[in-house]
Amino acid sequence: MASVSSLDKDLAKLRLGKYTVQASNEAKSWIESTLGEQLPADDLMDALHDGTVLCRLANKLVPNSTKPKKSEMPFVQMENIAMFLKVCQDVLKLSQHDLFLTVDLYDFKDPAQVLQTIGAFSRIAHSRNPSAFPTAIGPKASVISPSATGKSKPPVPAKTAISSWSKPVDELTTAPAWNIHQYGYMGGASQGTQGVVLGARRQITTAAPHVPSLREKEERRKQHEEEIDARAAEEERERQRQEEANWLRKEELQRKRQTEREQASRAQRDLELQERDAAEQEKIRLREEAHALREEEDAKRKEYEERLQAERAAQDRREYQEEANRFRALNQEHAAVSSESDRIKELERQLEEAKAREKAYLEKQQPSQKSNTRTVIPPNDAEERAALRSAWQENQSRPVPPKPTSKPAFTHSARAAQRQRELQDEDDAAEAPRKSPGPPATPPRSTTPATSKTSPLASTRWGFKGASSKPIGGGMSVVQREMELERQRQKEWERNQEQLQEDRKLMTDKEIKEGGEMPWDIHQYGYMGGANQGTERVAFGARRQIIGPKGQK
């Protein structure tokens, strides 16, 4: 049985059969000698795959005709191949059967057609520019030899007329009216041309079908395996190219993204630097404004302090002047008071001398013998009254010290001076000799019993508990009597205070609560006695009786 095969596969096999290693090496050697450098790959198809070598050949023949791009991207490489084909077609005017398609080189579909295009390019380049292209690929072009089939006839001369070739003579002088391959063509094979003899037996079948031999089968198997291996290798190379293209695409995308990120970060950094500079400038401006404001405030404060200091100095001067005036007035007053006290002391001294003279006179009048019943001669009231009257008149006749225009302020110094004067007066009065009055005696020619004189404190409001009823001598002056009464009152008050302190130490809290005698006066400051909630029976929480009779106590 006859074998069945695909026409496309057979044609592809025939095309691949024309691509030989010898032809590939010849084309590679011509390209290397023309460019003056070695190709990067050992295989010619791999070296021409990106199209840059072909574009360099075209630029060497026609300068600046192409602009190749070195890239691993598939569409860029195919664009380089297309630019070379465009130069060959538009500039070099290569025929269509000498040009290959882009897929023939990029996808390795027809390497023989690529070799044919390179050979045609080399011949045209050598003819146009022998100095740049000194050699060419393949022999020179010649007339195509006639087919080996058919009759052996001389070359047909140039035919100008057209006929139907109805006569055999027309075939030599005219061109056919239609294509010999057109349907209805009547020329060609016939019984006469094919050697058909009428009456002979026709052989329409062969003796037996063609059976391939073992060698043919082995060759076919090997060829089939080689095709499978070649296809697998081609697929592997295609997969690697796709992976490489994808990797390059990812790398390009990552590089682009990295560049964008760097630009964004650089822009952000520049923006931050600008903002930082603006913030620093703003801080400097605010600091300068604050410094200027602080200096202005310091100047105002300094001016205010200077003005305040000047005012205080003026105020101090005024106060010092006023204090000096006041002190001067106080000194004048003190001098006036001192002069008055000196006059009083002088009067008292004169009075004491008069009393001493009177006492000496009385002692001279008394008998020398002493008895148990002593009689005291009362002083002469007329003389005492006369002495007091003369002293009073002398005191009244003296000029009164001038009254100050304004009452001086009662300062600490004035208070101390007044207290010092009071103490000095008391000391002077205490140092004065006190004369005890004589024993009470009955005046002569008196029919009534003699009564003892009582103290004037008994009938006054200055009486205190335990006050002495000792009479004060009638011979004392009014000033001395008042001073003596004041001393007695002070001593009585001190004794009462000492007694209260002793009572307070002896009494307990229970005795105080039970109603004992309080250790201080109820009118004294700090008295804690009197009505309270305990004595008045006031209970918290109970209803308070605000009307009606008063509660029991």
CSV table of C-alpha atoms in Angstrom, one decimal, residues 230-529:
chain,number,residue,atom,x,y,z
A,230,ALA,CA,14.4,19.6,16.4
A,231,ARG,CA,10.9,20.6,17.2
A,232,ALA,CA,11.5,20.0,21.0
A,233,ALA,CA,14.7,22.0,20.8
A,234,GLU,CA,12.9,24.8,19.0
A,235,GLU,CA,10.2,24.8,21.5
A,236,GLU,CA,12.7,24.8,24.4
A,237,ARG,CA,14.5,27.7,22.7
A,238,GLU,CA,11.2,29.5,22.3
A,239,ARG,CA,10.3,28.9,25.9
A,240,GLN,CA,13.7,30.2,27.0
A,241,ARG,CA,13.3,33.2,24.8
A,242,GLN,CA,9.9,33.8,26.3
A,243,GLU,CA,11.2,33.4,29.8
A,244,GLU,CA,14.1,35.7,29.1
A,245,ALA,CA,11.8,38.2,27.6
A,246,ASN,CA,9.4,38.0,30.6
A,247,TRP,CA,12.4,38.3,32.9
A,248,LEU,CA,13.7,41.3,31.0
A,249,ARG,CA,10.2,42.8,31.0
A,250,LYS,CA,9.9,42.3,34.8
A,251,GLU,CA,13.4,43.7,35.3
A,252,GLU,CA,12.5,46.7,33.1
A,253,LEU,CA,9.3,47.2,35.1
A,254,GLN,CA,11.1,46.9,38.4
A,255,ARG,CA,13.8,49.3,37.3
A,256,LYS,CA,11.2,51.7,36.2
A,257,ARG,CA,9.3,51.4,39.5
A,258,GLN,CA,12.6,51.7,41.4
A,259,THR,CA,13.4,54.9,39.4
A,260,GLU,CA,9.9,56.2,40.1
A,261,ARG,CA,10.3,55.4,43.8
A,262,GLU,CA,13.7,57.1,43.9
A,263,GLN,CA,12.3,60.1,42.2
A,264,ALA,CA,9.3,60.2,44.6
A,265,SER,CA,11.6,59.8,47.6
A,266,ARG,CA,13.9,62.5,46.2
A,267,ALA,CA,11.0,64.8,45.7
A,268,GLN,CA,9.7,64.0,49.2
A,269,ARG,CA,13.2,64.6,50.7
A,270,ASP,CA,13.4,67.9,48.8
A,271,LEU,CA,10.0,68.8,50.1
A,272,GLU,CA,10.9,67.9,53.6
A,273,LEU,CA,14.1,69.9,53.3
A,274,GLN,CA,12.1,72.9,52.0
A,275,GLU,CA,9.6,72.5,54.9
A,276,ARG,CA,12.5,72.2,57.4
A,277,ASP,CA,14.2,75.3,56.0
A,278,ALA,CA,10.9,77.1,56.1
A,279,ALA,CA,10.4,75.9,59.7
A,280,GLU,CA,13.9,77.0,60.6
A,281,GLN,CA,13.4,80.4,59.0
A,282,GLU,CA,10.1,80.7,60.8
A,283,LYS,CA,11.8,79.8,64.1
A,284,ILE,CA,14.5,82.3,63.5
A,285,ARG,CA,11.9,85.0,62.7
A,286,LEU,CA,9.9,84.1,65.8
A,287,ARG,CA,13.1,84.1,67.9
A,288,GLU,CA,14.1,87.5,66.5
A,289,GLU,CA,10.6,88.9,67.1
A,290,ALA,CA,10.6,87.4,70.6
A,291,HIS,CA,14.1,88.9,71.2
A,292,ALA,CA,13.0,92.3,69.9
A,293,LEU,CA,9.8,92.1,72.0
A,294,ARG,CA,11.9,91.0,75.1
A,295,GLU,CA,14.3,93.9,74.5
A,296,GLU,CA,11.4,96.3,74.2
A,297,GLU,CA,9.8,94.9,77.4
A,298,ASP,CA,13.2,95.1,79.1
A,299,ALA,CA,13.6,98.7,78.0
A,300,LYS,CA,10.0,99.5,79.2
A,301,ARG,CA,10.7,97.6,82.5
A,302,LYS,CA,14.0,99.4,82.9
A,303,GLU,CA,12.3,102.8,82.2
A,304,TYR,CA,9.5,101.9,84.6
A,305,GLU,CA,12.0,100.8,87.3
A,306,GLU,CA,14.0,103.9,86.8
A,307,ARG,CA,10.8,106.0,87.1
A,308,LEU,CA,9.6,104.0,90.1
A,309,GLN,CA,13.1,104.3,91.7
A,310,ALA,CA,13.0,108.0,91.1
A,311,GLU,CA,9.5,108.2,92.6
A,312,ARG,CA,10.6,106.0,95.5
A,313,ALA,CA,13.6,108.2,96.0
A,314,ALA,CA,11.4,111.3,96.0
A,315,GLN,CA,8.9,109.5,98.3
A,316,ASP,CA,11.8,108.5,100.6
A,317,ARG,CA,13.0,112.1,100.7
A,318,ARG,CA,9.5,113.3,101.5
A,319,GLU,CA,9.1,110.7,104.2
A,320,TYR,CA,12.5,111.4,105.5
A,321,GLN,CA,11.7,115.1,105.6
A,322,GLU,CA,8.3,114.4,107.3
A,323,GLU,CA,10.0,112.0,109.7
A,324,ALA,CA,12.6,114.6,110.5
A,325,ASN,CA,9.9,117.2,111.0
A,326,ARG,CA,8.0,114.7,113.2
A,327,PHE,CA,11.1,113.8,115.1
A,328,ARG,CA,11.9,117.4,115.6
A,329,ALA,CA,8.3,118.1,116.8
A,330,LEU,CA,8.6,115.0,119.1
A,331,ASN,CA,11.9,116.3,120.5
A,332,GLN,CA,10.3,119.7,121.1
A,333,GLU,CA,7.4,118.0,122.8
A,334,HIS,CA,9.6,115.8,124.8
A,335,ALA,CA,11.7,118.8,125.8
A,336,ALA,CA,8.5,120.6,126.8
A,337,VAL,CA,7.3,117.5,128.8
A,338,SER,CA,10.7,117.1,130.3
A,339,SER,CA,10.8,120.7,131.4
A,340,GLU,CA,7.3,120.3,132.9
A,341,SER,CA,8.4,117.1,134.8
A,342,ASP,CA,11.5,118.9,136.0
A,343,ARG,CA,9.3,121.7,137.3
A,344,ILE,CA,7.0,119.1,139.0
A,345,LYS,CA,10.1,117.4,140.5
A,346,GLU,CA,11.4,120.8,141.7
A,347,LEU,CA,8.0,121.5,143.4
A,348,GLU,CA,8.0,118.1,145.0
A,349,ARG,CA,11.5,118.6,146.2
A,350,GLN,CA,10.6,122.0,147.7
A,351,LEU,CA,7.5,120.3,149.2
A,352,GLU,CA,9.7,117.6,150.8
A,353,GLU,CA,12.1,120.2,152.1
A,354,ALA,CA,9.1,122.1,153.6
A,355,LYS,CA,7.8,118.8,155.2
A,356,ALA,CA,11.3,118.1,156.5
A,357,ARG,CA,11.5,121.5,158.1
A,358,GLU,CA,8.0,121.0,159.5
A,359,LYS,CA,8.9,117.6,160.9
A,360,ALA,CA,12.1,119.0,162.5
A,361,TYR,CA,10.1,121.8,164.0
A,362,LEU,CA,7.5,119.3,165.4
A,363,GLU,CA,10.2,117.1,166.8
A,364,LYS,CA,11.6,120.1,168.6
A,365,GLN,CA,8.2,120.9,170.1
A,366,GLN,CA,7.6,117.3,171.4
A,367,PRO,CA,8.7,116.4,175.0
A,368,SER,CA,11.8,114.4,175.4
A,369,GLN,CA,10.2,111.5,177.3
A,370,LYS,CA,8.4,108.9,175.4
A,371,SER,CA,5.2,107.2,176.5
A,372,ASN,CA,3.2,104.3,175.2
A,373,THR,CA,0.3,106.5,174.3
A,374,ARG,CA,1.9,108.8,171.8
A,375,THR,CA,-0.1,111.8,170.6
A,376,VAL,CA,0.5,113.1,167.2
A,377,ILE,CA,0.0,116.7,166.5
A,378,PRO,CA,-1.9,116.9,163.2
A,379,PRO,CA,-0.3,119.1,160.6
A,380,ASN,CA,-1.4,122.6,160.2
A,381,ASP,CA,-4.0,122.5,157.5
A,382,ALA,CA,-3.7,126.2,156.8
A,383,GLU,CA,0.0,125.9,156.1
A,384,GLU,CA,-0.5,122.9,153.8
A,385,ARG,CA,-3.2,124.7,152.0
A,386,ALA,CA,-1.2,127.8,151.6
A,387,ALA,CA,1.8,125.8,150.2
A,388,LEU,CA,-0.4,123.9,147.8
A,389,ARG,CA,-2.1,127.1,146.7
A,390,SER,CA,1.2,128.8,146.1
A,391,ALA,CA,2.5,125.8,144.1
A,392,TRP,CA,-0.6,125.7,142.0
A,393,GLN,CA,-0.5,129.3,141.2
A,394,GLU,CA,3.1,129.1,140.2
A,395,ASN,CA,2.3,126.2,138.0
A,396,GLN,CA,-0.7,127.9,136.4
A,397,SER,CA,1.3,131.1,135.8
A,398,ARG,CA,3.8,129.3,133.6
A,399,PRO,CA,3.2,129.4,129.9
A,400,VAL,CA,1.6,126.4,128.3
A,401,PRO,CA,3.7,124.7,125.6
A,402,PRO,CA,2.5,125.4,122.1
A,403,LYS,CA,0.1,122.8,120.6
A,404,PRO,CA,1.5,121.1,117.5
A,405,THR,CA,-0.3,122.0,114.3
A,406,SER,CA,-0.9,118.4,113.3
A,407,LYS,CA,-1.0,115.3,115.6
A,408,PRO,CA,2.1,113.2,114.9
A,409,ALA,CA,1.6,109.7,113.8
A,410,PHE,CA,1.7,107.2,116.7
A,411,THR,CA,4.7,105.3,115.4
A,412,HIS,CA,6.8,102.7,117.2
A,413,SER,CA,9.4,105.3,118.2
A,414,ALA,CA,6.8,107.6,119.6
A,415,ARG,CA,5.2,104.8,121.6
A,416,ALA,CA,8.6,103.7,122.9
A,417,ALA,CA,9.4,107.3,123.9
A,418,GLN,CA,6.1,107.6,125.7
A,419,ARG,CA,6.5,104.3,127.5
A,420,GLN,CA,10.0,105.3,128.5
A,421,ARG,CA,8.7,108.6,129.9
A,422,GLU,CA,6.0,106.8,131.9
A,423,LEU,CA,8.5,104.3,133.3
A,424,GLN,CA,10.9,107.1,134.2
A,425,ASP,CA,8.1,109.0,136.0
A,426,GLU,CA,7.2,105.8,137.9
A,427,ASP,CA,10.9,105.3,138.9
A,428,ASP,CA,11.2,108.9,139.9
A,429,ALA,CA,8.1,108.6,142.1
A,430,ALA,CA,9.3,105.4,143.6
A,431,GLU,CA,12.7,106.8,144.4
A,432,ALA,CA,11.1,109.8,146.1
A,433,PRO,CA,11.1,109.4,150.0
A,434,ARG,CA,7.8,108.3,151.2
A,435,LYS,CA,6.8,109.8,154.5
A,436,SER,CA,4.5,107.6,156.6
A,437,PRO,CA,1.8,109.7,158.2
A,438,GLY,CA,1.9,110.2,161.9
A,439,PRO,CA,-0.1,108.1,164.3
A,440,PRO,CA,-3.7,109.1,164.5
A,441,ALA,CA,-4.4,111.4,167.4
A,442,THR,CA,-7.5,113.0,168.8
A,443,PRO,CA,-7.6,116.7,168.3
A,444,PRO,CA,-7.7,118.7,171.6
A,445,ARG,CA,-10.9,119.7,173.1
A,446,SER,CA,-12.9,117.2,171.2
A,447,THR,CA,-16.0,115.7,172.8
A,448,THR,CA,-16.5,113.0,170.2
A,449,PRO,CA,-14.3,109.9,169.9
A,450,ALA,CA,-11.6,110.1,167.3
A,451,THR,CA,-12.4,108.2,164.1
A,452,SER,CA,-9.7,106.8,161.9
A,453,LYS,CA,-9.6,108.0,158.3
A,454,THR,CA,-10.4,105.4,155.6
A,455,SER,CA,-8.7,105.0,152.3
A,456,PRO,CA,-10.2,107.1,149.5
A,457,LEU,CA,-10.3,103.9,147.4
A,458,ALA,CA,-13.1,102.5,149.5
A,459,SER,CA,-15.6,105.0,148.0
A,460,THR,CA,-14.2,105.0,144.5
A,461,ARG,CA,-14.8,102.6,141.5
A,462,TRP,CA,-11.1,101.6,141.6
A,463,GLY,CA,-11.6,99.4,144.6
A,464,PHE,CA,-10.2,95.8,144.3
A,465,LYS,CA,-10.6,92.7,146.3
A,466,GLY,CA,-8.2,92.9,149.2
A,467,ALA,CA,-7.3,96.5,148.6
A,468,SER,CA,-5.5,98.1,151.5
A,469,SER,CA,-7.5,100.6,153.6
A,470,LYS,CA,-4.3,102.3,154.7
A,471,PRO,CA,-4.9,106.0,154.4
A,472,ILE,CA,-2.7,108.0,152.2
A,473,GLY,CA,-0.9,110.9,153.9
A,474,GLY,CA,-2.7,114.1,153.6
A,475,GLY,CA,0.6,115.8,153.2
A,476,MET,CA,1.2,114.4,149.7
A,477,SER,CA,0.6,116.4,146.6
A,478,VAL,CA,-2.2,115.7,144.2
A,479,VAL,CA,0.2,114.3,141.6
A,480,GLN,CA,1.8,112.0,144.2
A,481,ARG,CA,-1.6,110.7,145.4
A,482,GLU,CA,-2.7,109.9,141.8
A,483,MET,CA,0.6,108.1,141.1
A,484,GLU,CA,0.4,106.2,144.3
A,485,LEU,CA,-3.2,105.1,143.6
A,486,GLU,CA,-2.2,104.0,140.1
A,487,ARG,CA,0.7,101.9,141.6
A,488,GLN,CA,-1.7,100.3,144.0
A,489,ARG,CA,-4.2,99.4,141.3
A,490,GLN,CA,-1.4,97.9,139.2
A,491,LYS,CA,-0.1,95.8,142.0
A,492,GLU,CA,-3.6,94.7,142.9
A,493,TRP,CA,-4.2,93.6,139.3
A,494,GLU,CA,-0.9,91.7,139.2
A,495,ARG,CA,-1.8,89.9,142.5
A,496,ASN,CA,-5.2,89.0,141.1
A,497,GLN,CA,-3.5,87.6,137.9
A,498,GLU,CA,-1.0,85.5,140.0
A,499,GLN,CA,-3.9,84.2,142.0
A,500,LEU,CA,-5.8,83.2,138.9
A,501,GLN,CA,-2.8,81.4,137.5
A,502,GLU,CA,-2.4,79.4,140.7
A,503,ASP,CA,-6.1,78.5,140.8
A,504,ARG,CA,-5.9,77.4,137.2
A,505,LYS,CA,-3.1,75.1,138.0
A,506,LEU,CA,-4.9,73.5,140.9
A,507,MET,CA,-8.4,73.1,139.3
A,508,THR,CA,-9.2,70.2,137.0
A,509,ASP,CA,-11.4,70.0,134.0
A,510,LYS,CA,-14.0,68.1,136.0
A,511,GLU,CA,-14.2,70.8,138.6
A,512,ILE,CA,-14.5,73.4,135.9
A,513,LYS,CA,-17.4,71.5,134.2
A,514,GLU,CA,-19.2,70.9,137.6
A,515,GLY,CA,-19.5,74.6,138.1
A,516,GLY,CA,-16.5,75.4,140.2
A,517,GLU,CA,-15.2,78.9,140.4
A,518,MET,CA,-13.7,79.8,137.0
A,519,PRO,CA,-10.0,80.6,137.0
A,520,TRP,CA,-10.6,83.8,135.1
A,521,ASP,CA,-13.2,86.5,134.9
A,522,ILE,CA,-16.2,85.9,132.8
A,523,HIS,CA,-15.7,89.2,131.1
A,524,GLN,CA,-12.0,88.4,130.4
A,525,TYR,CA,-10.9,87.7,126.8
A,526,GLY,CA,-10.9,83.9,126.2
A,527,TYR,CA,-13.6,83.0,128.7
A,528,MET,CA,-15.1,79.6,127.7
A,529,GLY,CA,-17.8,79.2,130.2
